[in-house]
Coordinates of C-alpha atoms and ligand atoms in Angstrom, one line a residue:
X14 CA 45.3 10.8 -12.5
X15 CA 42.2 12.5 -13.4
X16 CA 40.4 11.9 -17.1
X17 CA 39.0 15.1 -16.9
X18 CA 35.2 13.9 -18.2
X19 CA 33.6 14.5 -14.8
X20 CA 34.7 11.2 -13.0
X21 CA 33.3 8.8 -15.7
X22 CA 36.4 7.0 -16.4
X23 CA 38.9 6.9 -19.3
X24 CA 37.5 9.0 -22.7
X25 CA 38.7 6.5 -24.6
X26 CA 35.8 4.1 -23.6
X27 CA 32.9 6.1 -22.2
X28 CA 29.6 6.5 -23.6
X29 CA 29.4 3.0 -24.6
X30 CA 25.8 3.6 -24.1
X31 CA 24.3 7.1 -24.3
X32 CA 21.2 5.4 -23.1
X33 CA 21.1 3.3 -20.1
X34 CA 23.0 3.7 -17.3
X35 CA 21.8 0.5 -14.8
X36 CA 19.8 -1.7 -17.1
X37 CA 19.3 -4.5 -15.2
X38 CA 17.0 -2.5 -13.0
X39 CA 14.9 -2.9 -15.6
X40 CA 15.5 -6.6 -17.1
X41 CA 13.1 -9.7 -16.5
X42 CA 13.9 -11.6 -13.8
X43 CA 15.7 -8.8 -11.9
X44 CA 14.4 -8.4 -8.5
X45 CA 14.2 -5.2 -6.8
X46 CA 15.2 -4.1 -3.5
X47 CA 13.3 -3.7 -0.8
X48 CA 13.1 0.3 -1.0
X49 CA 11.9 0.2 -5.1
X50 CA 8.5 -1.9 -4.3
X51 CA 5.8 1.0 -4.1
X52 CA 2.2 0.9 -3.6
X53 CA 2.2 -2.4 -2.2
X54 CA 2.1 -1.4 1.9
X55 CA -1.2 -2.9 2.7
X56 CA -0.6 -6.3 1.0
X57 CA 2.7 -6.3 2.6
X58 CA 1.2 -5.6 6.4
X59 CA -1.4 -8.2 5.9
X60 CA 1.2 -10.8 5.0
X61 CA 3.4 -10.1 7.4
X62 CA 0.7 -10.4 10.0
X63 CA 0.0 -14.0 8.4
X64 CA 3.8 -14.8 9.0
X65 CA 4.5 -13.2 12.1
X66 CA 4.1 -16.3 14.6
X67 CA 7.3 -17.6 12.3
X68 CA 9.5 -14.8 14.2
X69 CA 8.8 -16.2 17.8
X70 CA 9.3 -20.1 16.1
X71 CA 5.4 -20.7 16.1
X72 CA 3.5 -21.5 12.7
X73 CA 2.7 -18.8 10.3
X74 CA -0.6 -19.2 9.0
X75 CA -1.0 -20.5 5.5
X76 CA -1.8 -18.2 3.1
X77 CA -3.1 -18.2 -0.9
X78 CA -2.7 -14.7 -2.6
X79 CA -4.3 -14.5 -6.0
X80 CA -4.5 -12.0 -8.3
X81 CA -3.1 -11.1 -12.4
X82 CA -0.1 -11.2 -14.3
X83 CA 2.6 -8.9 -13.3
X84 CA 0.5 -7.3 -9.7
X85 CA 3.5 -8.2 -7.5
X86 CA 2.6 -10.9 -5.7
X87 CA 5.8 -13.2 -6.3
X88 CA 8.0 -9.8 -5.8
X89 CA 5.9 -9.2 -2.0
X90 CA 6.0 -12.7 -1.0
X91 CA 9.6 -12.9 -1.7
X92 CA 10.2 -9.8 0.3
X93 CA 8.1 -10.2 3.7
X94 CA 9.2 -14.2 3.5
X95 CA 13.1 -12.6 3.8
X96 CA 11.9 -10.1 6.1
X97 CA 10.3 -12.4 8.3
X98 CA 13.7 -14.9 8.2
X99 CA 15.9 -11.7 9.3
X100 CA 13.6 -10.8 11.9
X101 CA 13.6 -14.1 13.3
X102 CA 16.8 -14.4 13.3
X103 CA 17.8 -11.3 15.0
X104 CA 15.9 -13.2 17.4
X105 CA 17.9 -16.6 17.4
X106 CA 14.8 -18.1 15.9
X107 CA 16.1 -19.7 13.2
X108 CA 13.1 -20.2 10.1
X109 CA 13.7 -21.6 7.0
X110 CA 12.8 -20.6 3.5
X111 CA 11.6 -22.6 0.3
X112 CA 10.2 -20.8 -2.7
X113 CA 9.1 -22.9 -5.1
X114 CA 8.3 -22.1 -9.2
X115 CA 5.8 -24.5 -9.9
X116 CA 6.0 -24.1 -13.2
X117 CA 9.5 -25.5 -12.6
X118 CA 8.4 -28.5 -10.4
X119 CA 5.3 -29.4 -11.8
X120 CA 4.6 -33.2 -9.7
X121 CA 5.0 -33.3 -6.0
X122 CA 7.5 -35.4 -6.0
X123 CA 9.7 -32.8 -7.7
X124 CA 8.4 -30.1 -5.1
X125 CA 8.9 -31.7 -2.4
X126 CA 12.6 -32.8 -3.0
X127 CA 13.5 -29.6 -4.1
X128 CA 12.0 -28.2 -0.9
X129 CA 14.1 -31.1 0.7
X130 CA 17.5 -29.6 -1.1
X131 CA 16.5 -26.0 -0.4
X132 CA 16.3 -26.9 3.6
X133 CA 18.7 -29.1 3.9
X134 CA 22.6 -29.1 5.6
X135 CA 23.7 -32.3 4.8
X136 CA 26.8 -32.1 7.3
X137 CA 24.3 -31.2 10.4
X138 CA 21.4 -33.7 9.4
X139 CA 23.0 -36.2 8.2
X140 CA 20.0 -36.9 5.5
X141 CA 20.9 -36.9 2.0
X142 CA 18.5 -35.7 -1.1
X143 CA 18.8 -37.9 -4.4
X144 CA 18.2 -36.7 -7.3
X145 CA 16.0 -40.0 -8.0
X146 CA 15.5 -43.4 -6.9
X147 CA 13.2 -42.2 -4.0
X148 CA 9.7 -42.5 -3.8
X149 CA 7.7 -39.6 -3.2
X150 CA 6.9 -40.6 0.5
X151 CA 10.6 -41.1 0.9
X152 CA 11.1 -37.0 0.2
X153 CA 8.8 -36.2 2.3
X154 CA 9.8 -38.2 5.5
X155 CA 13.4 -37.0 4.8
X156 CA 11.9 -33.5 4.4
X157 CA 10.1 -33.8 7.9
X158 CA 13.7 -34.6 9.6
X159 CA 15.1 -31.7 7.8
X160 CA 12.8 -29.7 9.5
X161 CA 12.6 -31.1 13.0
X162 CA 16.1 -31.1 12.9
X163 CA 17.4 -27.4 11.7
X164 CA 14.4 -25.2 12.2
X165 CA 11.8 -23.8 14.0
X166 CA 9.8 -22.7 11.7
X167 CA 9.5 -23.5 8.3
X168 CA 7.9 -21.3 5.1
X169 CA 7.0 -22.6 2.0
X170 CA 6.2 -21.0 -0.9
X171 CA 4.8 -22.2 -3.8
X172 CA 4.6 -19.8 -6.2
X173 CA 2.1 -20.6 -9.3
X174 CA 0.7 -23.5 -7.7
X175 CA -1.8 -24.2 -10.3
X176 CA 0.3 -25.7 -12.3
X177 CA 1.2 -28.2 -9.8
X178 CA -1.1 -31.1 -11.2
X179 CA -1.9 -33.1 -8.0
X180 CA -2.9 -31.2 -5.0
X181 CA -1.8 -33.8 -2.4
X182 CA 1.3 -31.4 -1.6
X183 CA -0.8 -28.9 0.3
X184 CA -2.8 -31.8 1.7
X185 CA 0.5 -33.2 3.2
X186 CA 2.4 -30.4 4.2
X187 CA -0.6 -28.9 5.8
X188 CA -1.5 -32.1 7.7
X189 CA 2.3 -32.4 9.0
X190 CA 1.8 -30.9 12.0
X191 CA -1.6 -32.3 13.3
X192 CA -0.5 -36.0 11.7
X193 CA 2.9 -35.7 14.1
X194 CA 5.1 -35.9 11.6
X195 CA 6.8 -33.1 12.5
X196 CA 6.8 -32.0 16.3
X197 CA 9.6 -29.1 16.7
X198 CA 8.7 -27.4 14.0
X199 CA 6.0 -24.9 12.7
X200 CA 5.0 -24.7 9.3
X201 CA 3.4 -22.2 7.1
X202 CA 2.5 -22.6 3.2
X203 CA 1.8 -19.6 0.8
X204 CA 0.4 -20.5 -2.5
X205 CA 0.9 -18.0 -5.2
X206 CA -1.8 -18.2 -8.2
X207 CA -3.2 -15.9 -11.1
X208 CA -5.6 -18.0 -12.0
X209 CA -8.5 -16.9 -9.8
X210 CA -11.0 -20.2 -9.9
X211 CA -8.0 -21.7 -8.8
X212 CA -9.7 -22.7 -5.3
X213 CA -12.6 -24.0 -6.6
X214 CA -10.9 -27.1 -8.4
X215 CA -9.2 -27.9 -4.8
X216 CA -9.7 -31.0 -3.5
X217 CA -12.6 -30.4 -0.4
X218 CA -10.6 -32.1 2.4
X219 CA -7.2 -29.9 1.3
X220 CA -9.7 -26.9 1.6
X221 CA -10.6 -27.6 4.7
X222 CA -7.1 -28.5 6.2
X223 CA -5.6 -25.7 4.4
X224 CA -7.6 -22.9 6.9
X225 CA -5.6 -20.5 5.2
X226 CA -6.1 -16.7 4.7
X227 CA -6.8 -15.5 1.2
X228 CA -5.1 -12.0 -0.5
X229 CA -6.0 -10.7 -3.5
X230 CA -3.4 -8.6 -5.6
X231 CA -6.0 -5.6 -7.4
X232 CA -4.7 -4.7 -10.8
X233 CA -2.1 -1.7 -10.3
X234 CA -3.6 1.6 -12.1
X235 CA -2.2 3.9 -14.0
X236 CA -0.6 5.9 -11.8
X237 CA 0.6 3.6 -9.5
X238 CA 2.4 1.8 -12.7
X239 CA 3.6 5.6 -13.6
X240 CA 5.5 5.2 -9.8
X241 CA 7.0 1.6 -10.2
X242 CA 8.4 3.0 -13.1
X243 CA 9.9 6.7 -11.8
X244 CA 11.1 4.7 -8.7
X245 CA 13.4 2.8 -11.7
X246 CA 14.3 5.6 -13.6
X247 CA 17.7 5.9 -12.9
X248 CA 18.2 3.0 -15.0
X249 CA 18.5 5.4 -17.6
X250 CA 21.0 8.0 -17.9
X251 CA 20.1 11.7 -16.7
X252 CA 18.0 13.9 -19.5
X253 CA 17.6 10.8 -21.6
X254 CA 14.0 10.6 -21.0
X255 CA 11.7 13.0 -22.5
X256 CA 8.8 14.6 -20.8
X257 CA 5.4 12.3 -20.6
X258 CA 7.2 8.9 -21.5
X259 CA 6.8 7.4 -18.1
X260 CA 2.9 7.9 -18.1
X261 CA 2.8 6.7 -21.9
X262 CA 4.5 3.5 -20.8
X263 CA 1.8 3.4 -17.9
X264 CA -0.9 4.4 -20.0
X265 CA -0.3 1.5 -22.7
X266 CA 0.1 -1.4 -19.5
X267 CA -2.9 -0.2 -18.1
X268 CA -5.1 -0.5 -21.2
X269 CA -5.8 -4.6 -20.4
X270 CA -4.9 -4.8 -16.8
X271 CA -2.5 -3.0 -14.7
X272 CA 0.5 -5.7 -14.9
X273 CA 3.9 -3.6 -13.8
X274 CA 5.9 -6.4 -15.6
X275 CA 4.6 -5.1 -19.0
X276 CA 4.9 -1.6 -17.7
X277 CA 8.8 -2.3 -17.1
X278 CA 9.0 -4.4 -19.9
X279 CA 8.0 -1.7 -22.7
X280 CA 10.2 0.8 -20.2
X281 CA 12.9 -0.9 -21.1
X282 CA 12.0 -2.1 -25.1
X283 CA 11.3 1.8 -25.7
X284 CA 15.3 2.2 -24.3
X285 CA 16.7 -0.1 -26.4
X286 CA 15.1 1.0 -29.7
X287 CA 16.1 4.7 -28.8
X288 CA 19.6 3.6 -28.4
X289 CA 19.5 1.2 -31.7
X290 CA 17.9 4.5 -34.1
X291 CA 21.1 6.3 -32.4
X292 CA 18.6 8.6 -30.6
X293 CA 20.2 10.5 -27.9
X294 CA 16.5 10.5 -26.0
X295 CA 13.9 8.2 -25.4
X296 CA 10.5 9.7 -26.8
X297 CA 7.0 8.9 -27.5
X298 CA 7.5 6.8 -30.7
X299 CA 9.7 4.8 -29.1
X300 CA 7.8 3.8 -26.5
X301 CA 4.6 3.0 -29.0
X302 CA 6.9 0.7 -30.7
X303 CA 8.0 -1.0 -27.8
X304 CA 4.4 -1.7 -27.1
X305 CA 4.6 -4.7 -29.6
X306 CA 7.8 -6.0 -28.4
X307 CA 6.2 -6.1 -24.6
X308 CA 3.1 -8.0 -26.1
X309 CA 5.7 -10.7 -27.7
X310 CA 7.6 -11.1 -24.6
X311 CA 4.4 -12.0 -22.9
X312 CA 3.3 -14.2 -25.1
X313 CA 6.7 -15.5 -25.9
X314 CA 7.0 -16.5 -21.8
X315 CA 3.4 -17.7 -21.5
X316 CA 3.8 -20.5 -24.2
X317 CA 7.8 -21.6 -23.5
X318 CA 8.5 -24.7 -23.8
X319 CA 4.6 -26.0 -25.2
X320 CA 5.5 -28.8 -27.9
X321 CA 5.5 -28.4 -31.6
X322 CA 2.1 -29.4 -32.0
X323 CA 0.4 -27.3 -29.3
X324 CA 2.3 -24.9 -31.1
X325 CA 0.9 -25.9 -34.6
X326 CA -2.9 -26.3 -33.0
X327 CA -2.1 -22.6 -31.8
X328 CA -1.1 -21.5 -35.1
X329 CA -3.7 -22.5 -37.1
X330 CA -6.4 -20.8 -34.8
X331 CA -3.9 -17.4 -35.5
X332 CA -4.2 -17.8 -39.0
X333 CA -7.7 -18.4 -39.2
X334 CA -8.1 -15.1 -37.2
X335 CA -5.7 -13.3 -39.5
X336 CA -7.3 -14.4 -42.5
X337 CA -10.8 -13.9 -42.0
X338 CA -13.2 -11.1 -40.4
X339 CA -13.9 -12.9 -37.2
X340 CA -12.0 -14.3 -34.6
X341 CA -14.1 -17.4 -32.9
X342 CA -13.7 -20.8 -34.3
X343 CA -15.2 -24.2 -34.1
X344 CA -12.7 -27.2 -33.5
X345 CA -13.2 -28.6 -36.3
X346 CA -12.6 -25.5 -38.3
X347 CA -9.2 -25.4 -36.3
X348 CA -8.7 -29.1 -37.0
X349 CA -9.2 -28.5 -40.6
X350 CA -6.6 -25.7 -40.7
X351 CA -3.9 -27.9 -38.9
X352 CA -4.8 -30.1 -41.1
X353 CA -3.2 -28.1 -44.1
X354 CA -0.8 -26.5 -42.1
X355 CA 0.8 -29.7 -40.3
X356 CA 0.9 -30.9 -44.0
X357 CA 2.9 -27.8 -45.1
X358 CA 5.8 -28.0 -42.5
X359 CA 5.5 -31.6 -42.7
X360 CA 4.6 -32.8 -39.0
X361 CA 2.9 -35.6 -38.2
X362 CA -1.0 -35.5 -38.2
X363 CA -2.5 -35.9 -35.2
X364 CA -6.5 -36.8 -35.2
X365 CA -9.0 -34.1 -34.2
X366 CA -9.8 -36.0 -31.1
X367 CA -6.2 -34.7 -29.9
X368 CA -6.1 -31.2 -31.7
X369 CA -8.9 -30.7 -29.4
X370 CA -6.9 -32.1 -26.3
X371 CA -4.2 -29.8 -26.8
X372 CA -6.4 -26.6 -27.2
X373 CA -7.8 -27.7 -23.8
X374 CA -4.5 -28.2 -22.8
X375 CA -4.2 -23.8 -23.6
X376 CA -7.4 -23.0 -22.6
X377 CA -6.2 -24.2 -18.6
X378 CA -3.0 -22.1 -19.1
X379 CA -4.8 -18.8 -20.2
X380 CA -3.4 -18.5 -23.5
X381 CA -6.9 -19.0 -25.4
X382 CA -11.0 -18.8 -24.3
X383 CA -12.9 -21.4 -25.0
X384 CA -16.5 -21.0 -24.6
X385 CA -19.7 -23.7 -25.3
X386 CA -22.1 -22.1 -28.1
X387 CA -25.9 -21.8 -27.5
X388 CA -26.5 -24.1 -30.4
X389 CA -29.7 -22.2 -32.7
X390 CA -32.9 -23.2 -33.3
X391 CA -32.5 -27.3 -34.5
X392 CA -28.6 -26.6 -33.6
X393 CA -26.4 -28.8 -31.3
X394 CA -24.2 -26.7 -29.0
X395 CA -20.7 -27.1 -29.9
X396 CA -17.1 -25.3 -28.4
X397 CA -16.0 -22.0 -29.9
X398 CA -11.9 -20.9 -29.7
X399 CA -10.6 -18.0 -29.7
X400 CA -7.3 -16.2 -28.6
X401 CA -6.4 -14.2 -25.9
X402 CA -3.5 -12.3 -27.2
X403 CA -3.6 -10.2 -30.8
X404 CA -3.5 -13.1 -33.3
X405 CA -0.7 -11.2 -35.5
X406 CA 1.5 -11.3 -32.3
X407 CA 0.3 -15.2 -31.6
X408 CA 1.6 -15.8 -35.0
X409 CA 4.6 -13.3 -34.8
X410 CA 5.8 -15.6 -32.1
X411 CA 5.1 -18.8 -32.9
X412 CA 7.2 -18.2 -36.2
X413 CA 10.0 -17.7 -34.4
X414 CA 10.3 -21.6 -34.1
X415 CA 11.9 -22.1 -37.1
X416 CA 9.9 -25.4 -38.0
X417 CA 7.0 -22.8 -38.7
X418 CA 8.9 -20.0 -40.3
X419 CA 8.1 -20.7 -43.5
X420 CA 4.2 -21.0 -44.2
X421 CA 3.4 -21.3 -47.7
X422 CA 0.1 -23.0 -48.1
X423 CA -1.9 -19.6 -47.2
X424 CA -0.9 -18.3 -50.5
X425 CA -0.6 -21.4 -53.0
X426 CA -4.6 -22.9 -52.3
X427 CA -7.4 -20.8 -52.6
X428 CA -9.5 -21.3 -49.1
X429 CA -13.2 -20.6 -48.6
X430 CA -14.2 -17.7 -46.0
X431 CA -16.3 -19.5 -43.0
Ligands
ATP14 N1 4.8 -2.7 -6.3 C1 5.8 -2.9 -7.1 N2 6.9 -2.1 -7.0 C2 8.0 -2.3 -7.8 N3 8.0 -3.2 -8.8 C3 7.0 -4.1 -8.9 C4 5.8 -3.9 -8.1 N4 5.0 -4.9 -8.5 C5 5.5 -5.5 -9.5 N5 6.7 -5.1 -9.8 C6 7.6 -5.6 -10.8 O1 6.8 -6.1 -11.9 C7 7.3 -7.4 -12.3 C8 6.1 -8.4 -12.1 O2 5.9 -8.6 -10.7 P1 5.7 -10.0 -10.0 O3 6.6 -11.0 -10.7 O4 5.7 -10.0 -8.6 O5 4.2 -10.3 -10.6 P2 3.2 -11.5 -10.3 O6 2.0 -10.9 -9.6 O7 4.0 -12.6 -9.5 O8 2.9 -12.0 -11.7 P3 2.6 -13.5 -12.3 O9 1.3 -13.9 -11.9 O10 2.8 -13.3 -13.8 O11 3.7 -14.4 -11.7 C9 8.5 -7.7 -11.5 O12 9.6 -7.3 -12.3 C10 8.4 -6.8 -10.3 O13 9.7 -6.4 -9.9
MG15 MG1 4.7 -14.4 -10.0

């Protein structure tokens, strides 16, 4: 029977969104296929080249690709690591895969079992992985079996590696072939980071067993954002978007650094406020709008999962920004904040000594700069902190724990301007 709405299904229950018409093209987390990555064919050769002794069961060559937030480099190493596997095994060369999210497994010995789960067939091995009561040299003894036994070549990823603490895992797993612990099986390591100085706080005798080729992901510019974003357009329905709202949305993630996960994020933010106003199009305001939402999802994913009094220490440098003219602070003119604001949500007090920790604690993960003062004349030097991100989206965010929704001390006590 035909509807008679040009093939969209039963009248009763279309246009449920005038809007979108494949929005998970556009969601976080959703990973594209091979044929919607654009602009990336040099990086993508270069690793492949690293890789390709995997394909004939030889070792790939270990790899580190830096570069910033949102310039593709988990989205490429996911794609030439599965390219390379299919390859092989077109060949009968059969290479095994592990990506690892460090900021998931954040000691080695969590790394290294989950590498152990990923790789493992328990029916073919015969090894088991536990979930505990292993020591770390355990997992990785099991781990070399694993691969002696099912592969003949092995990959591993290890995406964000900085925030693995120890760097004994790239020590190990780079020494497994040399140290005979494994001896049928080649092994490559990529190590994913945004955090450029990453290499210069590795340990000198991992550098040096590491030999590894370096990449480095360039900021995308505007136009090439503008392309990541029309090669996703048909997550929206036909005619919905209106001339020059592509380029805006490229424009506006270009402004800091070209990161395409803020260009697809405000893509899609600027969708769904069209469709909540009723809009039939997406237009220009709604894509200026969505600009803030984008910022708070960053910020929201950079700090998830920090505890309450990170959160508080973070606070109290936002409000300080917010409430005076400028936006660099001394510790102890954070502490003195947290100090009033701990008190006015009633959490526990920690000393300065820790306040100070935990802003050291944000300054390795990006999320503030903290810089040593030249001290004036007669003047000892002392830190300065200030934050990356706008402080009224820092503070937008951080409210949205509700332990901190509620701020009232800012308005009942009258506070001196520094
Ligand atoms: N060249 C590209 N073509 C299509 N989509 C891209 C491209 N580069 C990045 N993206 C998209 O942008 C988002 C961010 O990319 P990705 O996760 O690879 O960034 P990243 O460099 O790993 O960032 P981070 O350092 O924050 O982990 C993803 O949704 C990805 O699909
Ligand atoms: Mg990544």
């Amino acid at each position: 029977m035909t509807t008679g709405n040009d093939g969209e299904g039963d009248p009763l229950f279309t246009s449920i969104d005038p809007i979108f018409a494949r929005k998970q093209l556009l969601k976080i987390g959703h990973i594209p296929e091979a044929d919607r990555i654009v602009g990336r064919d040099e990086e993508i050769r270069k690793l492949a080249s690293a890789l390709n002794p995997a394909v004939f069961g030889h070792s790939p060559n270990n790899v580190l690709i830096y570069g910033k937030t949102g310039t593709g480099k988990s989205l490429c190493a996911r794609h030439v690591t599965k390219r390379c596997r299919e390859v092989a095994s077109n060949q009968d060369v059969n290479v095994g895969l592990a990506f690892i999210d460090c900021s998931q497994q954040t000691t080695e010995t969590q790394a290294i079992r989950k590498i152990g789960k990923i790789l493992n067939d328990e029916d073919a091995t015969s090894v088991s992985i536990p979930e505990s009561g292993l020591s770390t040299a355990q997992y990785y003894d099991r781990f070399w079996k694993i691969a002696d036994s099912l592969y003949d070549s092995v990959i591993i990823v290890l995406d964000e590696i900085d925030r693995i603490a120890d760097d004994n895992i790239l020590m190990q797993l780079s020494r497994a072939e040399e140290a005979e612990k494994i001896r049928d099986c080649g092994l490559g390591i990529i190590g994913i980071s945004n955090k450029i100085d990453y290499k210069e706080r590795m340990n000198e005798r991992v550098k040096s067993s590491l030999q590894e080729r370096e990449y480095i992901f360039a900021p995308y510019d505007a136009s090439k954002l503008t392309n990541i974003m029309e090669n996703r357009d048909d997550a929206f329905k036909d005619g919905v978007l209106e001339e020059g709202v592509i380029s805006l949305c490229a424009a506006l993630a270009a402004q800091e650094h070209g990161d395409a996960r803020k260009a697809i994020d405000i893509f899609r933010h600027a969708g769904e406020i069209a469709f909540e106003e009723e809009s039939s199009t997406v237009g220009e305001r709604h894509v200026r709008a969505a600009q803030e939402l984008a910022e708070r999802d960053r910020f929201r994913e950079l700090i998830a999962g920090i505890p309450a009094q990170a959160k508080a220490a973070l606070l109290s440098l936002a409000q300080l920004s917010i409430h005076n003219k400028q936006h660099r602070f001394s510790t102890s003119e954070i502490f003195e904040e947290y100090e009033r604001l701990s008190a006015d949500v009633n959490l526990e007090r920690l000393s300065e000594r820790r306040v100070y920790d935990l802003l050291k604690e944000q300054a390795f993960l990006g999320v503030i700069e903290m810089n040593r003062t030249g001290g004036g004349r007669g003047q000892g030097s002392y830190m300065e902190h200030h934050l990356v991100e706008e402080p009224t989206i820092v503070r937008a965010v951080l409210q949205e724990d509700p332990r901190f929704n509620d701020l009232t001390y800012r308005d009942r006590t009258h506070f001196k301007l520094w």
